[in-house]
XYZ file of C-alpha atoms in Angstrom:
386
model
C 86.475 100.652 108.450
C 88.407 101.269 105.234
C 90.066 104.608 104.381
C 87.209 105.357 101.964
C 84.601 104.664 104.650
C 86.521 106.750 107.179
C 86.709 109.637 104.693
C 82.915 109.552 104.435
C 82.673 109.427 108.224
C 84.809 112.584 108.480
C 82.583 114.364 105.953
C 79.464 113.327 107.894
C 81.019 114.844 111.037
C 81.579 118.109 109.155
C 77.999 118.060 107.886
C 76.636 117.549 111.409
C 78.712 120.476 112.701
C 77.351 122.661 109.884
C 73.749 121.525 110.462
C 74.027 122.335 114.170
C 75.380 125.827 113.431
C 78.837 125.200 114.879
C 80.579 125.792 111.542
C 79.620 127.953 108.593
C 81.376 126.302 105.643
C 80.583 124.416 102.471
C 81.030 120.701 103.154
C 83.935 119.574 100.946
C 83.549 116.795 98.418
C 86.463 114.809 99.815
C 88.381 114.372 103.058
C 91.915 112.991 102.933
C 92.755 110.352 105.539
C 96.091 108.593 105.803
C 98.329 106.952 108.400
C 99.554 109.560 110.918
C 102.917 111.176 110.327
C 105.672 111.939 112.858
C 104.165 113.161 116.116
C 100.774 111.660 115.279
C 98.944 108.783 116.906
C 96.114 106.358 116.262
C 95.291 104.516 113.037
C 94.617 107.456 110.705
C 94.960 111.230 110.575
C 93.120 113.898 108.593
C 93.888 117.542 107.894
C 90.225 118.475 107.366
C 90.358 121.093 110.154
C 93.270 122.877 108.463
C 91.384 122.702 105.169
C 88.281 124.344 106.693
C 90.015 126.904 108.911
C 90.121 129.762 106.403
C 86.537 129.415 105.055
C 85.281 129.005 108.640
C 87.184 132.094 109.822
C 88.551 130.185 112.817
C 91.917 128.762 113.863
C 92.422 125.203 112.634
C 92.753 123.847 116.150
C 89.400 125.384 117.094
C 87.787 123.752 114.051
C 89.344 120.448 115.140
C 87.864 120.863 118.635
C 84.426 121.364 117.066
C 84.729 118.280 114.865
C 86.254 116.012 117.487
C 83.035 115.112 119.419
C 81.142 114.494 116.183
C 83.859 112.098 115.054
C 84.132 110.409 118.444
C 80.422 109.577 118.353
C 80.732 107.969 114.900
C 80.343 104.219 114.625
C 83.680 102.393 114.393
C 85.678 105.264 115.921
C 87.170 104.522 119.343
C 89.002 107.786 120.041
C 90.077 111.059 118.404
C 93.105 113.133 119.424
C 94.252 116.533 118.149
C 97.933 117.031 117.393
C 100.054 119.788 115.893
C 98.238 122.767 114.390
C 94.961 120.879 114.153
C 95.385 117.359 112.779
C 92.662 114.947 113.868
C 94.195 111.577 114.779
C 91.638 108.777 114.744
C 91.838 105.425 116.508
C 89.381 102.921 115.130
C 87.337 100.444 117.101
C 86.896 96.771 116.356
C 86.573 95.635 112.770
C 89.105 97.963 111.146
C 91.461 95.235 109.952
C 88.652 92.954 108.804
C 86.986 95.710 106.770
C 90.273 96.607 105.129
C 90.959 93.004 104.120
C 87.433 92.647 102.709
C 87.948 95.812 100.678
C 91.192 94.449 99.214
C 89.552 91.082 98.508
C 86.684 92.814 96.726
C 88.752 95.194 94.592
C 91.818 92.979 94.054
C 94.223 94.724 91.645
C 91.987 97.821 91.601
C 92.506 98.426 95.332
C 93.910 101.905 95.812
C 92.663 103.184 92.463
C 90.800 106.494 92.568
C 89.382 109.246 90.395
C 91.275 112.347 91.471
C 92.618 112.727 87.897
C 89.430 111.537 86.183
C 89.161 112.846 82.642
C 92.500 114.687 82.823
C 95.292 114.462 80.271
C 98.778 114.570 81.827
C 101.433 115.493 79.231
C 104.884 114.224 80.193
C 107.875 115.428 78.230
C 111.129 113.543 78.594
C 114.637 113.594 77.121
C 116.038 110.617 75.246
C 117.392 108.903 78.372
C 116.764 105.388 79.651
C 115.867 106.448 83.192
C 113.438 109.095 81.972
C 111.876 106.496 79.658
C 111.341 104.029 82.515
C 109.949 106.692 84.862
C 107.520 107.932 82.205
C 106.425 104.394 81.307
C 105.668 103.732 84.973
C 103.818 107.022 85.407
C 101.508 106.147 82.515
C 100.210 103.240 84.598
C 100.190 105.106 87.917
C 98.308 108.083 86.479
C 95.772 105.658 84.987
C 95.025 104.290 88.483
C 93.715 107.743 89.371
C 91.549 108.085 86.256
C 93.976 110.185 84.202
C 95.733 109.592 80.893
C 99.431 110.362 80.575
C 100.885 111.267 77.182
C 104.652 111.010 76.687
C 106.509 113.445 74.393
C 110.219 113.220 73.616
C 112.343 116.346 73.526
C 115.945 117.291 72.864
C 117.464 119.047 75.873
C 120.821 120.750 75.547
C 122.934 121.076 78.715
C 123.506 124.787 78.130
C 119.798 125.484 77.765
C 117.891 126.574 80.842
C 114.408 125.244 81.418
C 111.725 127.892 80.963
C 109.129 128.638 83.609
C 105.969 126.540 83.837
C 102.846 127.345 81.853
C 100.105 125.354 80.243
C 99.624 123.879 76.801
C 96.306 123.680 75.023
C 97.055 120.664 72.869
C 99.265 117.592 72.817
C 102.318 117.831 70.607
C 103.733 114.871 68.679
C 106.632 112.940 70.159
C 109.970 114.520 69.393
C 108.614 118.084 69.468
C 110.132 120.442 71.999
C 107.118 121.583 73.987
C 107.835 125.117 75.257
C 107.424 126.491 78.734
C 106.869 123.340 80.748
C 107.327 122.484 84.400
C 110.417 120.497 85.373
C 109.794 117.800 87.951
C 112.356 116.714 90.475
C 110.316 117.811 93.455
C 106.585 118.119 94.139
C 104.844 120.274 91.535
C 103.454 123.642 92.584
C 99.695 124.207 92.680
C 98.119 125.409 89.482
C 97.638 129.164 89.129
C 94.072 130.431 89.637
C 92.156 131.222 86.461
C 92.343 134.774 85.137
C 89.209 136.792 85.907
C 89.960 139.495 83.321
C 89.810 137.254 80.255
C 87.993 138.798 77.273
C 84.383 137.726 76.867
C 83.287 135.695 73.857
C 81.450 137.494 71.055
C 77.753 136.548 71.458
C 77.321 136.787 67.697
C 79.763 133.919 67.174
C 78.907 130.241 67.760
C 79.710 129.101 71.276
C 82.680 126.751 71.665
C 83.448 124.531 74.608
C 86.886 125.397 76.042
C 88.414 122.549 77.982
C 91.031 123.168 80.696
C 94.546 123.162 79.323
C 96.608 120.213 80.556
C 99.620 121.068 82.727
C 102.855 119.876 81.140
C 105.450 118.146 83.280
C 109.068 117.816 82.211
C 110.687 114.725 83.692
C 114.441 115.063 84.007
C 115.529 112.491 86.592
C 119.248 112.269 87.271
C 120.615 109.894 84.595
C 122.050 106.511 85.478
C 125.871 106.484 85.601
C 125.960 103.433 83.333
C 123.718 101.169 81.287
C 121.421 99.211 83.668
C 120.206 96.640 81.116
C 122.800 93.953 82.088
C 120.928 93.682 85.422
C 117.890 92.257 83.630
C 114.484 93.935 83.260
C 113.265 93.657 86.867
C 116.432 94.703 88.673
C 117.162 97.419 86.089
C 113.717 98.984 86.523
C 113.999 98.853 90.313
C 117.448 100.459 90.214
C 116.017 103.353 88.178
C 112.698 103.761 90.012
C 113.503 103.232 93.696
C 115.679 106.361 94.171
C 114.021 109.773 94.188
C 114.185 111.674 90.898
C 117.011 113.947 92.063
C 119.157 111.056 93.377
C 121.664 109.297 91.155
C 120.663 105.623 90.758
C 123.107 102.951 91.831
C 123.764 100.417 89.071
C 125.366 97.358 90.653
C 124.950 93.610 91.026
C 123.666 94.220 94.583
C 120.183 94.491 93.059
C 120.459 90.811 92.070
C 121.480 89.470 95.488
C 118.945 87.385 97.405
C 119.735 89.013 100.727
C 117.868 91.119 103.262
C 120.066 94.078 102.333
C 118.443 94.140 98.874
C 115.054 95.967 99.027
C 113.893 94.475 95.708
C 114.544 90.979 96.999
C 112.602 91.698 100.200
C 109.576 92.938 98.271
C 109.496 90.004 95.844
C 110.307 87.502 98.592
C 107.489 88.872 100.759
C 105.050 88.334 97.899
C 106.354 84.794 97.363
C 105.940 84.124 101.091
C 102.251 85.098 100.940
C 101.734 82.573 98.156
C 103.595 79.892 100.134
C 101.463 80.602 103.215
C 98.299 80.124 101.161
C 99.591 76.816 99.744
C 100.674 75.527 103.154
C 97.387 76.584 104.743
C 95.446 74.735 102.026
C 97.391 71.580 102.909
C 96.122 72.004 106.493
C 92.565 72.556 105.288
C 92.687 76.231 106.323
C 91.493 79.207 104.264
C 91.613 82.898 104.997
C 88.656 84.629 106.623
C 88.851 88.383 107.333
C 88.974 89.203 111.018
C 90.726 91.499 113.461
C 94.372 90.831 114.254
C 95.336 91.760 117.839
C 97.738 94.680 118.211
C 100.282 92.533 120.062
C 100.832 90.238 117.044
C 104.324 91.077 115.680
C 104.060 93.120 112.521
C 100.255 92.996 112.478
C 99.588 96.651 113.217
C 102.360 97.793 110.885
C 101.004 95.604 108.082
C 97.441 96.884 108.479
C 98.772 100.456 108.467
C 100.841 99.867 105.332
C 97.918 98.325 103.462
C 95.592 101.120 104.571
C 98.088 103.735 103.406
C 98.532 102.239 99.934
C 95.709 104.245 98.248
C 97.143 107.546 99.528
C 100.613 106.590 98.284
C 99.250 105.799 94.814
C 97.466 109.155 94.745
C 100.586 111.064 95.782
C 102.769 109.145 93.311
C 100.388 110.165 90.518
C 99.994 113.798 91.572
C 103.692 114.403 92.199
C 104.895 112.231 89.276
C 106.971 110.247 91.761
C 107.005 106.448 91.278
C 109.743 106.211 93.914
C 107.048 106.810 96.551
C 105.316 103.615 95.483
C 108.587 101.651 95.437
C 109.491 102.732 98.971
C 105.994 101.967 100.268
C 106.247 98.442 98.867
C 109.433 97.989 100.911
C 107.574 99.133 104.051
C 104.738 96.703 103.320
C 107.146 93.850 102.649
C 109.075 94.421 105.876
C 105.838 94.363 107.890
C 104.727 91.147 106.171
C 108.057 89.438 106.792
C 107.791 90.275 110.506
C 104.180 89.060 110.560
C 104.469 85.850 108.517
C 105.636 83.645 111.408
C 102.311 84.111 113.237
C 100.056 83.037 110.353
C 100.079 79.217 110.422
C 99.543 76.883 113.392
C 102.681 75.589 115.097
C 103.259 71.971 116.137
C 100.036 70.215 117.127
C 98.086 73.466 117.151
C 94.832 73.344 115.171
C 93.829 76.117 112.729
C 91.626 78.643 114.500
C 89.696 81.791 113.633
C 92.808 83.789 114.580
C 94.897 81.881 112.049
C 92.277 82.371 109.343
C 92.204 86.122 110.030
C 95.999 86.339 109.841
C 96.031 84.306 106.636
C 93.479 86.655 105.059
C 95.629 89.643 106.042
C 98.739 88.009 104.553
C 96.833 87.235 101.343
C 95.708 90.876 101.149
C 99.341 91.957 101.528
C 100.274 89.679 98.633
C 97.599 91.307 96.485
C 98.943 94.789 97.220
C 102.577 93.781 96.687
C 101.778 92.128 93.353
C 99.696 95.099 92.222
C 102.381 97.602 93.179
C 105.143 95.645 91.456
C 102.986 95.373 88.340
C 102.586 99.168 88.248
C 106.378 99.467 88.412
C 106.660 96.990 85.527
C 108.340 94.372 87.735
C 107.308 90.725 87.982
C 106.001 89.169 91.212
C 106.901 85.455 91.138
C 105.030 82.944 93.290
C 108.272 81.062 93.994
C 111.581 82.698 94.838
């Protein structure tokens, strides 16, 4: 079961609870599922009970108790536990890994893309600074994965000038124009203000005009690099600027060029190269990947499945919070899981390729697809040989 399928399963559980009179709420359009956080358990967690608590007029944990049996009876769900204030932690039954790999095989580079920003224009205003330029360039691609369109505007920011409070802008301004009253991003943006209910009514005698929602402006002011990163080369320079959080000062050093485990960029690109090597070596043995379940006791297998399953949520959060560093760090997590898992993929010695090897090879190939896609969004190459 893929995250998308599990989201639909959660919504079906809510609908059954409503149909049976256990909950009196409007069934939401979407349920967020992602790998469980600290204190969680299972394969995925959802906050749907917290989301429905207020409209249901019940405590979130009580809503979770109502939804739990409906989820437990769903096909593909092995167990459901409730943690914290009402998070539903879901452990999947057989077929979870195989379904995920098939989904990645089917969607390829589009895996993880969504429509949460469909039709929206995202104005980004940036100072004339190399790090801000790279962050904005990356966000244009990340926002596009969620159906939105980012527009970049350059501004002159004086150190003595305070940033005004956030508002909205009704139209895009040309590059180089100082767009007033925008939101500065270094942390997660605040939710949009609710619409005003006291707005004056249109004159019925005048022709009706369609008023589109005003796009929310985001000012990107990441901490500048202490020195020019271009001597590192395009890939290492971009990584040095994108991997740290916006408020952290990037480290510009030759360490980003070292082919060592201590270098996160090397681990990510090496992990991708290893997936390509595994596919080549498997072909020499007459073995091809075939999606199947990987046992939990295989080193790195569970972590790799979890990282791949969490990739769509990371892309969504990176787009919504204008934070490409989230994607960069998730690629490191995925790479580390793959590097721990790679030694189990091919037969050893006189061992013949089996269904287990084909399933592991398919999982490794899926990891390579995600790593290559993520690096491409960051504007970094993913070589087949390293």
